[in-house]
Coordinates of C-alpha atoms and ligand atoms in Angstrom, one line a residue:
X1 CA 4.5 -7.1 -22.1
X2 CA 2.3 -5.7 -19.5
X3 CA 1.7 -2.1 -19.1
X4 CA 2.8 0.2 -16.3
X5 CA 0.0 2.0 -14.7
X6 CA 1.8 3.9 -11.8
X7 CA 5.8 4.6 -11.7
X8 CA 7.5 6.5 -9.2
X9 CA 11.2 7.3 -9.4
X10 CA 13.2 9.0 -7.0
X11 CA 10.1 10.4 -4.3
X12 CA 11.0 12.0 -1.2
X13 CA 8.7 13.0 0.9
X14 CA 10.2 14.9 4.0
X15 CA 7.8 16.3 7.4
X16 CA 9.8 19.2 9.1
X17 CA 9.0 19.1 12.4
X18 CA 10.6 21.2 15.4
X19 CA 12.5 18.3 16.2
X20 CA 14.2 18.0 13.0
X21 CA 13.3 16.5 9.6
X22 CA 11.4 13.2 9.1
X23 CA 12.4 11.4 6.0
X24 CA 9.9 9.5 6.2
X25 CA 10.2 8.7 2.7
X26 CA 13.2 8.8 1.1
X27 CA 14.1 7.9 -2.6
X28 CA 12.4 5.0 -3.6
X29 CA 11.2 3.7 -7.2
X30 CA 8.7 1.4 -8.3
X31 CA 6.6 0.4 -10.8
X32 CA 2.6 -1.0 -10.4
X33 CA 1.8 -2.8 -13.7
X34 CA -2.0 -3.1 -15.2
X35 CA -4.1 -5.4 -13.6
X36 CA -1.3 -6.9 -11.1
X37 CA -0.7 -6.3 -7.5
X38 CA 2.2 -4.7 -5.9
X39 CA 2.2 -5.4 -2.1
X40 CA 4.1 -2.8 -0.1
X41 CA 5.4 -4.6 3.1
X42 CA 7.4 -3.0 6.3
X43 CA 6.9 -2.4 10.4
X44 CA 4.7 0.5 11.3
X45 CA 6.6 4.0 10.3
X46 CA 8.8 2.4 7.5
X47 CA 6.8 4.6 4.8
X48 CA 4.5 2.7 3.7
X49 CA 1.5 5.0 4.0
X50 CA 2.9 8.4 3.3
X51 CA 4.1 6.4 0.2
X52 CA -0.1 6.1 -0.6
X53 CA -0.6 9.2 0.6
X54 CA 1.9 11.1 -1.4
X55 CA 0.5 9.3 -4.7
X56 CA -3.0 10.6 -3.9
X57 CA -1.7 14.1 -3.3
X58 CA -2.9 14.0 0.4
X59 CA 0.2 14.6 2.3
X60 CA -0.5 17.0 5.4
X61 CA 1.4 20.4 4.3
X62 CA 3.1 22.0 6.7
X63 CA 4.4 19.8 7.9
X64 CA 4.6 17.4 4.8
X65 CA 6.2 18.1 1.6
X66 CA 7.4 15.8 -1.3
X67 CA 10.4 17.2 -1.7
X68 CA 11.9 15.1 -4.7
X69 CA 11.3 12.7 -7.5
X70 CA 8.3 11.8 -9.7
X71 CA 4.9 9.7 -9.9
X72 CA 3.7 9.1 -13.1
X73 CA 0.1 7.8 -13.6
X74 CA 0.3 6.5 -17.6
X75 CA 2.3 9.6 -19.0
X76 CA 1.3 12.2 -16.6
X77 CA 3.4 13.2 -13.5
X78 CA 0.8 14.0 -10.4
X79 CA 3.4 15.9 -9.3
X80 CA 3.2 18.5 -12.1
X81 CA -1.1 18.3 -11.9
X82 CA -3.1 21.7 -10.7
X83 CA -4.9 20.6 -7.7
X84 CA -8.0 20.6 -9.6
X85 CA -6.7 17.9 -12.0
X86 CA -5.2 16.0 -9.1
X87 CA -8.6 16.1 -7.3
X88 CA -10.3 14.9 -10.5
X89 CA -7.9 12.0 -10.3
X90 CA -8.0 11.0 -7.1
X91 CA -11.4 9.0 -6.2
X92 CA -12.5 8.8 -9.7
X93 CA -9.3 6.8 -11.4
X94 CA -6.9 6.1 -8.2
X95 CA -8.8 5.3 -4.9
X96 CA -7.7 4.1 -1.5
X97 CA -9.6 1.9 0.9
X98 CA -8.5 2.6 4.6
X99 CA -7.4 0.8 7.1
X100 CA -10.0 1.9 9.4
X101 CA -13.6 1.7 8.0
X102 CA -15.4 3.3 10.8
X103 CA -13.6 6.8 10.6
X104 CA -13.1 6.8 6.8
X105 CA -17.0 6.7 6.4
X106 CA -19.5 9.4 7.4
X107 CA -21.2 8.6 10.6
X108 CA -24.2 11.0 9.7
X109 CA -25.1 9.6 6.1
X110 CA -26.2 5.9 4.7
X111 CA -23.9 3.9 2.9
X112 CA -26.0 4.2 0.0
X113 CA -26.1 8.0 0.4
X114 CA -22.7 8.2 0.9
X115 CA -22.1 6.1 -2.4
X116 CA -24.5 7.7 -4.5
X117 CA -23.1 11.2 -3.4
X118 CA -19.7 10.3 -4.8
X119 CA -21.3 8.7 -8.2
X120 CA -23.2 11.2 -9.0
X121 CA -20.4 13.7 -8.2
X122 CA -17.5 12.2 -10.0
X123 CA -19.7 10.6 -13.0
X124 CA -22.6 13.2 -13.4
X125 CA -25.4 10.2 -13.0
X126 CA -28.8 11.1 -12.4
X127 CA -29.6 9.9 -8.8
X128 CA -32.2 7.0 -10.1
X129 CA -28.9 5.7 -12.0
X130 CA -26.3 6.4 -9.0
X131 CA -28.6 4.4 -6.9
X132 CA -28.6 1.4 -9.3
X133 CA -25.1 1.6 -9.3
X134 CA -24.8 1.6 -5.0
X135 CA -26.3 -1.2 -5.2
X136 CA -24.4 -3.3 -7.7
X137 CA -21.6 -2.3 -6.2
X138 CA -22.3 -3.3 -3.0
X139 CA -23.7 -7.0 -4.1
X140 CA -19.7 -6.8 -6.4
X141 CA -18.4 -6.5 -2.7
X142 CA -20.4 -10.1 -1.5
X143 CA -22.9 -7.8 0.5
X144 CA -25.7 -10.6 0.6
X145 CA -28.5 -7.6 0.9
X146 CA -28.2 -4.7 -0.6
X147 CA -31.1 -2.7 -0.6
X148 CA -30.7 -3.6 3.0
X149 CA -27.3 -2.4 4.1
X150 CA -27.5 0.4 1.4
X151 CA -29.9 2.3 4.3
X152 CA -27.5 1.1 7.1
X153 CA -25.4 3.8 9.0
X154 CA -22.0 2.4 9.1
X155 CA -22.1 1.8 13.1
X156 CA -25.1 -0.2 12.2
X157 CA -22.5 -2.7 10.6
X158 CA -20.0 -4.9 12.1
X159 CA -16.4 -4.5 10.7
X160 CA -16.1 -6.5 8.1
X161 CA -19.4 -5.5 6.5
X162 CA -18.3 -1.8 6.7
X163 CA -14.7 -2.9 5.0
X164 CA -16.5 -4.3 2.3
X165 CA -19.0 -1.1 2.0
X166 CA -15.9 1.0 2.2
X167 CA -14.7 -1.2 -0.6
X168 CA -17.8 -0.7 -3.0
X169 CA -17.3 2.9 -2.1
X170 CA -13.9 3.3 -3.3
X171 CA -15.1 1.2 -6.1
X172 CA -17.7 4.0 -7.1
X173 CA -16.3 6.1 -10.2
X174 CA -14.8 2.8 -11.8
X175 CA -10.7 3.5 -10.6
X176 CA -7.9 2.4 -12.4
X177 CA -5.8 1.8 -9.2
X178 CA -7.1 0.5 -6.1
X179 CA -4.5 1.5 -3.2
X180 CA -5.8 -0.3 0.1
X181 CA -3.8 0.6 3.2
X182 CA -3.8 -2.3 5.8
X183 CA -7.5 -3.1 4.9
X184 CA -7.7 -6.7 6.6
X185 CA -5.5 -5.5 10.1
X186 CA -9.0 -4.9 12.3
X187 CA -10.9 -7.6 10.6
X188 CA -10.7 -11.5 12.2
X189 CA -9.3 -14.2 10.4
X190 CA -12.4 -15.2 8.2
X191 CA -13.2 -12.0 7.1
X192 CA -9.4 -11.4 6.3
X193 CA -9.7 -14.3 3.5
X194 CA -13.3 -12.9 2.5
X195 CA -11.9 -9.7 2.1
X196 CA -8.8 -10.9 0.3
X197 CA -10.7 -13.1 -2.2
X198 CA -12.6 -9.3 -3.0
X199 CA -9.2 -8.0 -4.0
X200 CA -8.7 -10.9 -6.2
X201 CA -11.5 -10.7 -7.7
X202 CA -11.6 -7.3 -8.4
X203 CA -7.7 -7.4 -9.9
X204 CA -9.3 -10.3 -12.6
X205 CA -12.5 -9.2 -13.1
X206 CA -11.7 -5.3 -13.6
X207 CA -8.2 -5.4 -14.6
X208 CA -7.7 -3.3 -12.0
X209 CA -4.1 -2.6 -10.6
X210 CA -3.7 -2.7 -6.8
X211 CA -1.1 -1.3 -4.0
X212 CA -2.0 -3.3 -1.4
X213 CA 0.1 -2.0 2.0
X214 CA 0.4 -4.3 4.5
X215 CA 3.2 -5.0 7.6
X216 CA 1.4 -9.0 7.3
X217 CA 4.0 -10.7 5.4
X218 CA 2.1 -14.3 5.8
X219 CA -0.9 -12.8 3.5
X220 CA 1.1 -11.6 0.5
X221 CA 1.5 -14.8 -1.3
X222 CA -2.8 -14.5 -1.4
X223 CA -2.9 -11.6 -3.4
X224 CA 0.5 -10.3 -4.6
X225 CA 2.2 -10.7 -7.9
X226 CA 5.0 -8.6 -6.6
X227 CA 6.8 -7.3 -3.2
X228 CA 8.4 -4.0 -2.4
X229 CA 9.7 -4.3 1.7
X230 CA 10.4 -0.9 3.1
X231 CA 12.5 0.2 5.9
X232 CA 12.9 3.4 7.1
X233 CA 11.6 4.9 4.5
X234 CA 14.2 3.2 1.6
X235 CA 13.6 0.1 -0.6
X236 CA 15.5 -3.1 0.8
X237 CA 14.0 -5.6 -1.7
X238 CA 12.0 -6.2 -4.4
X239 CA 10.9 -9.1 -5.8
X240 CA 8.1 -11.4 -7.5
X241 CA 6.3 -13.4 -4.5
X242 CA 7.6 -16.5 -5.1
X243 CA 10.6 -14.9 -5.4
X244 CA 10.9 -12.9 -2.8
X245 CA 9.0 -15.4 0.4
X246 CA 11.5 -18.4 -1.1
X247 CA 14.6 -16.9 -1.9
X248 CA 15.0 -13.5 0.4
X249 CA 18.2 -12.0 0.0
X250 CA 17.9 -9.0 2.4
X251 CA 18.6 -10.2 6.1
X252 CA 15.7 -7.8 7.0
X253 CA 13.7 -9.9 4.4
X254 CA 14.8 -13.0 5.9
X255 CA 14.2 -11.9 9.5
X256 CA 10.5 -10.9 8.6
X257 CA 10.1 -14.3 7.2
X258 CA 11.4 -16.1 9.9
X259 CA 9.4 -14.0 12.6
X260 CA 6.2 -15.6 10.9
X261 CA 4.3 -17.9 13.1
X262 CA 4.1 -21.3 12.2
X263 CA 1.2 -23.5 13.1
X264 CA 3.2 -26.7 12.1
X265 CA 5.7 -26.3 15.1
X266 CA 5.0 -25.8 18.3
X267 CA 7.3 -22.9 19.8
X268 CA 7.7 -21.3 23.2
X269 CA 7.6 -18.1 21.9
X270 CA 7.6 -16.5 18.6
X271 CA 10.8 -14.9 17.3
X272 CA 11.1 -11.5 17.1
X273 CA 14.0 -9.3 15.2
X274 CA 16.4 -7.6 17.9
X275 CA 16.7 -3.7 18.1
X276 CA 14.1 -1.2 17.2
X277 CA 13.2 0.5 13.8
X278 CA 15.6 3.7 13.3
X279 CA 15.1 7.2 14.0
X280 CA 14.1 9.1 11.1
X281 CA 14.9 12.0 12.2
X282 CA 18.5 10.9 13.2
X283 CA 18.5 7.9 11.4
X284 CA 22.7 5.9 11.2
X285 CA 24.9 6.4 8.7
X286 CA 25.3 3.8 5.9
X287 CA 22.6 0.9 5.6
X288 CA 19.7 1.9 8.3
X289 CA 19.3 -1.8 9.1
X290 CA 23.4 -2.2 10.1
X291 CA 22.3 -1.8 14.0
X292 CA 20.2 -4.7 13.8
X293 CA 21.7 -6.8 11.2
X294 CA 24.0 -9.7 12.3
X295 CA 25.9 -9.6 9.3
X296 CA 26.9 -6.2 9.1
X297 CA 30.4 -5.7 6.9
X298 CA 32.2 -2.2 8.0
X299 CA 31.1 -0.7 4.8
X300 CA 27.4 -1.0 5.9
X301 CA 27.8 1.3 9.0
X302 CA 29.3 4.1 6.3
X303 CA 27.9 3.7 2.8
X304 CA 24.1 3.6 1.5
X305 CA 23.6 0.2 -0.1
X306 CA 22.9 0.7 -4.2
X307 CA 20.4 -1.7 -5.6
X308 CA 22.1 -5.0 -6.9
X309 CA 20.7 -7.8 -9.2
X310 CA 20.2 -10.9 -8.0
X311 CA 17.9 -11.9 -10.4
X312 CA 15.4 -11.7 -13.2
X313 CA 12.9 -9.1 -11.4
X314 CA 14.4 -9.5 -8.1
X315 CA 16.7 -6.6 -6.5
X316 CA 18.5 -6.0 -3.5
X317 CA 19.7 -3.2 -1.1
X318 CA 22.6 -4.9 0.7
X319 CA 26.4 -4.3 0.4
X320 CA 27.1 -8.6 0.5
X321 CA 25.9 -8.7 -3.1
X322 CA 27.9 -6.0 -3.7
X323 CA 29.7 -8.6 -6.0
X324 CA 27.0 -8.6 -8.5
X325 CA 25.4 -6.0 -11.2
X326 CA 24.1 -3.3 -10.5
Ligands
LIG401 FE1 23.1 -5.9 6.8 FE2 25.0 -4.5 5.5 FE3 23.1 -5.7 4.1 FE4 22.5 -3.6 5.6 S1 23.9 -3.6 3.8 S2 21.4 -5.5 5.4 S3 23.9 -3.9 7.3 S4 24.7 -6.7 5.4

């Protein structure tokens, strides 16, 4: 059986604003197993990266807090860390790779300064050995010349040569659990599948565990083993892949499938799903996705969908399976 690396139950992770509170995350449970790939998949503001965020201890406070639940990395609950632990964790055995690589790296330093800074900082190398290692890392990432790029500044880069140093970077103290947030959204197509095929190899070649956070449902099936969609800020479903892309049970699931563009057909225009995300801050009563869902039952517009079984591995948030386990 494989092992879990990263389980949350229950978190909750709340922004009090003037407005009102933000739930922008609110009660939701996963699991991230060794060496697999969970992708986390959802429209902008569904959760997604204060999820990430919250794991690596980074939420904004005020006006953040994670108000509830747990996140256990092996046996030991971040939550419960002294911030000097937590920092220890965070870059050296969970790391992120950002969506955007020009602001997540220092404009003022090399890319192989900025590596060897963290290697030698988290791992206590000698600089002759963290240099080695900046390199290695960045030929791991396909970087075709590294001693090259290593004295770069990142605006000396185009974008997807600084995704893939930001990659090596976050790749720098060995991590246990890659979490990369949107890291293929400002890349074109052919450095999206470049980048992917990193991720892959990095998931077989390190057994490393990834959380890859994406609203691109059409890439998942490239590097996910499982699927968590969000919206506002809950769970709706979660399945394997295959699972989830050729049996979706959620009618927010199937309306994110069906809004993929298909180069087969020829359309006039791509399909959309009708309404707007909810308020967070206001969000309806009942199911969140009842204003938008065409086959809303009364219950939906009153009572939070529990999770129901509708298969090995595969749950779901909706009140029409309300026939089935729970
Ligand atoms: Fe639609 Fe009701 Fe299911 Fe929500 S619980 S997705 S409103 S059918």
């Amino acid at each position: 059986m494989t092992e879990t690396i990263l389980r949350i139950r229950n978190l909750r992770t709340y922004f009090f604003t003037r407005r009102g509170t933000v739930k922008a995350v609110d009660g939701i449970d996963f699991d991230l197993l060794k060496s697999k790939c969970l992708c986390l998949v959802g429209e902008s503001g569904c959760g997604k990266t204060v999820t990430a965020l919250s794991i690596l201890g980074l939420i904004d406070s005020p006006p953040g807090r994670i108000v509830g639940g747990e996140i256990y990395y092996n046996n030991l609950n971040l939550l419960e860390c002294p911030p000097d632990q937590l920092r220890r964790i965070r870059g050296k055995e969970i790391a992120m790779v950002f969506q955007d690589a020009q602001s997540a790296l220092n404009p003022v330093f090399t890319i192989g300064n900025q590596i060897v800074e963290q290697v030698k900082l988290h791992l206590g190398a000698t600089t002759r050995e963290a240099k080695e290692k900046a390199l290695s890392l960045l030929e791991e990432v396909g970087i075709p010349t590294p001693e090259k790029v290593a004295n770069y500044y990142p605006h000396q880069l185009s974008g997807g040569m600084r995704q893939r140093a930001m990659i090596a970077m976050s790749l720098s103290c060995d991590p246990q659990i890659l979490i990369a947030d949107e890291p293929t959204t400002a890349v074109d197509v052919t450095v999206k599948a470049q980048i992917l095929d990193i991720f892959n190899q990095l998931k077989n070649t390190r057994q490393m565990s990834l959380l890859f956070i994406t609203h691109d449902l059409g890439i998942v099936s490239e590097i996910g083993d499982r699927i968590l969609v969000m919206y506002g800020g809950r769970v709706a479903e979660a399945a394997t892949v295959s699972g989830l892309l050729n049996n979706p049970k959620h009618p927010y699931t199937a309306s994110l499938i069906r809004c993929l563009p298909d180069i087969t057909q020829v359309k006039d225009r791509l399909e959309t799903i009708p309404g707007t995300v909810p308020s967070l801050i206001d969000p309806p009563g009942g199911c969140l996705f009842h204003p938008r869902c065409d086959k809303a039952l009364a219950i939906c517009r009153e009572e939070t969908p529990p999770p129901f079984i509708v298969a090995e591995g595969h749950t779901v948030f909706c009140h029409l399976y309300s026939h089935l386990e729970r």
